[in-house]
mmCIF file of C-alpha atoms in Angstrom:
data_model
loop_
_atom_site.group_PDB
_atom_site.id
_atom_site.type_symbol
_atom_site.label_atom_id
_atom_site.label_comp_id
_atom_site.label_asym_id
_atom_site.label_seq_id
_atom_site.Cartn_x
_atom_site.Cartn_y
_atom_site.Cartn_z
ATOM 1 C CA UNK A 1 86.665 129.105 104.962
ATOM 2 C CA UNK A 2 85.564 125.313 105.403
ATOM 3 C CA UNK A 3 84.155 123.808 102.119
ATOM 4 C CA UNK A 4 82.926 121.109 101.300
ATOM 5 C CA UNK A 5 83.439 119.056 97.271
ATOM 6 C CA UNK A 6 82.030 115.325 95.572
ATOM 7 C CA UNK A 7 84.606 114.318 93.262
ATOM 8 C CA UNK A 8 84.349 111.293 90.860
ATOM 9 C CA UNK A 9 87.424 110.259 88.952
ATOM 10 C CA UNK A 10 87.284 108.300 85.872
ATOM 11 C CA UNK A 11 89.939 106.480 84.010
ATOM 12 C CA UNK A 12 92.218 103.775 85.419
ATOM 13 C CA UNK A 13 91.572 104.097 89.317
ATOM 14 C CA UNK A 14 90.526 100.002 89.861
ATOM 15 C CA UNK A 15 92.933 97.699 91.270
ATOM 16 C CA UNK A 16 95.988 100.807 91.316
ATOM 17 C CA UNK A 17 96.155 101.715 95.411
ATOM 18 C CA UNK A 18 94.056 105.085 94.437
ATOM 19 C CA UNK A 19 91.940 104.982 97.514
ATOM 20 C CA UNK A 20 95.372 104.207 99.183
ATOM 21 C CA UNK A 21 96.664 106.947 97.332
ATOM 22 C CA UNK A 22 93.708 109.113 98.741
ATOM 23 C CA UNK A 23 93.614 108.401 102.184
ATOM 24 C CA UNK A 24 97.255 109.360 102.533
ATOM 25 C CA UNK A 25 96.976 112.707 100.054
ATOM 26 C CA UNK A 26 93.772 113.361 101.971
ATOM 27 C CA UNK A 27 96.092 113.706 106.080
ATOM 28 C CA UNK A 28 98.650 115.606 103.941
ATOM 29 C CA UNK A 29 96.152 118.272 103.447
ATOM 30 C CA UNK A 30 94.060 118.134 106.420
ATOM 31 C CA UNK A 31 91.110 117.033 104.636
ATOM 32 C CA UNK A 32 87.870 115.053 106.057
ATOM 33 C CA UNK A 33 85.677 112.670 104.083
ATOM 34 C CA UNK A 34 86.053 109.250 102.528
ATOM 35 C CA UNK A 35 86.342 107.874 99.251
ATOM 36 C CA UNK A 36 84.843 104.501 97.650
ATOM 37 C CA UNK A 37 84.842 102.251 94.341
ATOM 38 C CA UNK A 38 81.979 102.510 92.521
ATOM 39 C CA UNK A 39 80.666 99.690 90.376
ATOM 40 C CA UNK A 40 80.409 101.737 87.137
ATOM 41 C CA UNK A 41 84.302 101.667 87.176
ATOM 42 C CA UNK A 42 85.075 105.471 88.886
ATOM 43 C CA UNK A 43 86.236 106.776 92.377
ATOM 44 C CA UNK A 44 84.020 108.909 94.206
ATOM 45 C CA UNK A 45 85.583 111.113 96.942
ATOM 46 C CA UNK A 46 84.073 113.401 99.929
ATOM 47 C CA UNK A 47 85.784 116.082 100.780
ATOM 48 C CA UNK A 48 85.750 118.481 103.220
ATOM 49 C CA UNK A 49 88.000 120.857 104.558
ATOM 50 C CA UNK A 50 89.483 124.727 104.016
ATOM 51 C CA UNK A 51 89.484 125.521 100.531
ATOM 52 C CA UNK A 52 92.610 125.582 100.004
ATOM 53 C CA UNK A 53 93.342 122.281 101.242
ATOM 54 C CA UNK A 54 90.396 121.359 99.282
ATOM 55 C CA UNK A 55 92.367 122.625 95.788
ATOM 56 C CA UNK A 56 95.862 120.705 96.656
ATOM 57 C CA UNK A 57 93.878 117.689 97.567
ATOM 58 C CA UNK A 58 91.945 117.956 94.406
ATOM 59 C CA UNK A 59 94.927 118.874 92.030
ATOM 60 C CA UNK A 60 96.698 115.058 93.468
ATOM 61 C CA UNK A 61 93.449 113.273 92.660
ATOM 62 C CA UNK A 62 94.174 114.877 89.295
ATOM 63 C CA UNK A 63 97.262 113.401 89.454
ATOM 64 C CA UNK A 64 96.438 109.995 90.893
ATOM 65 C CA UNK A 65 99.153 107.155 92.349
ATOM 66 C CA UNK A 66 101.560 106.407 89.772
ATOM 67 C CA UNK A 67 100.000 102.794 88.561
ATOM 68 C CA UNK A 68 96.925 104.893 87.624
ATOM 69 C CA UNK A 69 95.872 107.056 84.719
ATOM 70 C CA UNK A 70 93.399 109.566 85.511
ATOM 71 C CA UNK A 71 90.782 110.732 82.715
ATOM 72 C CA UNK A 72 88.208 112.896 84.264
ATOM 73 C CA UNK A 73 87.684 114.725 87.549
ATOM 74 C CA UNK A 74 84.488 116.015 88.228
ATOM 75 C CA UNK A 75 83.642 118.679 91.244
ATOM 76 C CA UNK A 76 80.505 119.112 92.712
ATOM 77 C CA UNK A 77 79.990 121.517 95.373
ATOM 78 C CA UNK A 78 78.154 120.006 98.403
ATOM 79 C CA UNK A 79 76.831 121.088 101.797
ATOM 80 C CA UNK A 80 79.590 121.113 104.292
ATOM 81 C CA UNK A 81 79.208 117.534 106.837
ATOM 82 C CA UNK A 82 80.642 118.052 110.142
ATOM 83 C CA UNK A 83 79.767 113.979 110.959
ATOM 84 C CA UNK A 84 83.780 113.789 108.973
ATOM 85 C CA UNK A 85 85.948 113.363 111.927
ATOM 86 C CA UNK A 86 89.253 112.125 109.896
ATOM 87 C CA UNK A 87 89.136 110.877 106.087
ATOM 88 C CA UNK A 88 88.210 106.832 105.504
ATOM 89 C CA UNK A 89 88.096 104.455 103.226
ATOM 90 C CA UNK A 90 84.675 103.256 102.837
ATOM 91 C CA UNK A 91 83.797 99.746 101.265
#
């Protein structure tokens, strides 16, 4: 089954390669969406993809790039977006 999750991450995710980190943890798992800097300081991610890809992906945000210390992940369930072709980095 195809879900779809908004993540932020909190904690030291600025200036470490975690979007990097993202992008390349997102084609491991199959997973669609994009993630994006936010000014207050987190990492929001959209994800979409089987749930179970959904859960790895999720457990290496958790985990973050090695330069990075992650505090907080929060999950929101979300509608499922078809318009998520391949996963992107978004500006």
């Amino acid at each position: 089954m195809f879900v779809a999750r908004k993540f932020f991450i909190s904690g030291l995710v600025h200036g470490v390669g975690f979007r990097y980190f993202a992008l390349r943890s997102a084609a491991k798992h199959q997973v669609t969406g994009l993630v994006r800097n936010l000014a207050d300081g987190r990492v929001e991610v959209i994800a979409n993809g089987p749930e179970s890809s959904i859960e790895a992906f999720r457990q290496d945000l958790s985990a973050g790039p090695s330069y990075s210390r992650v505090e907080k992940v929060e999950e929101i369930v979300i509608e499922l977006d078809r318009e998520y072709k391949a996963f992107r980095i978004d500006d």
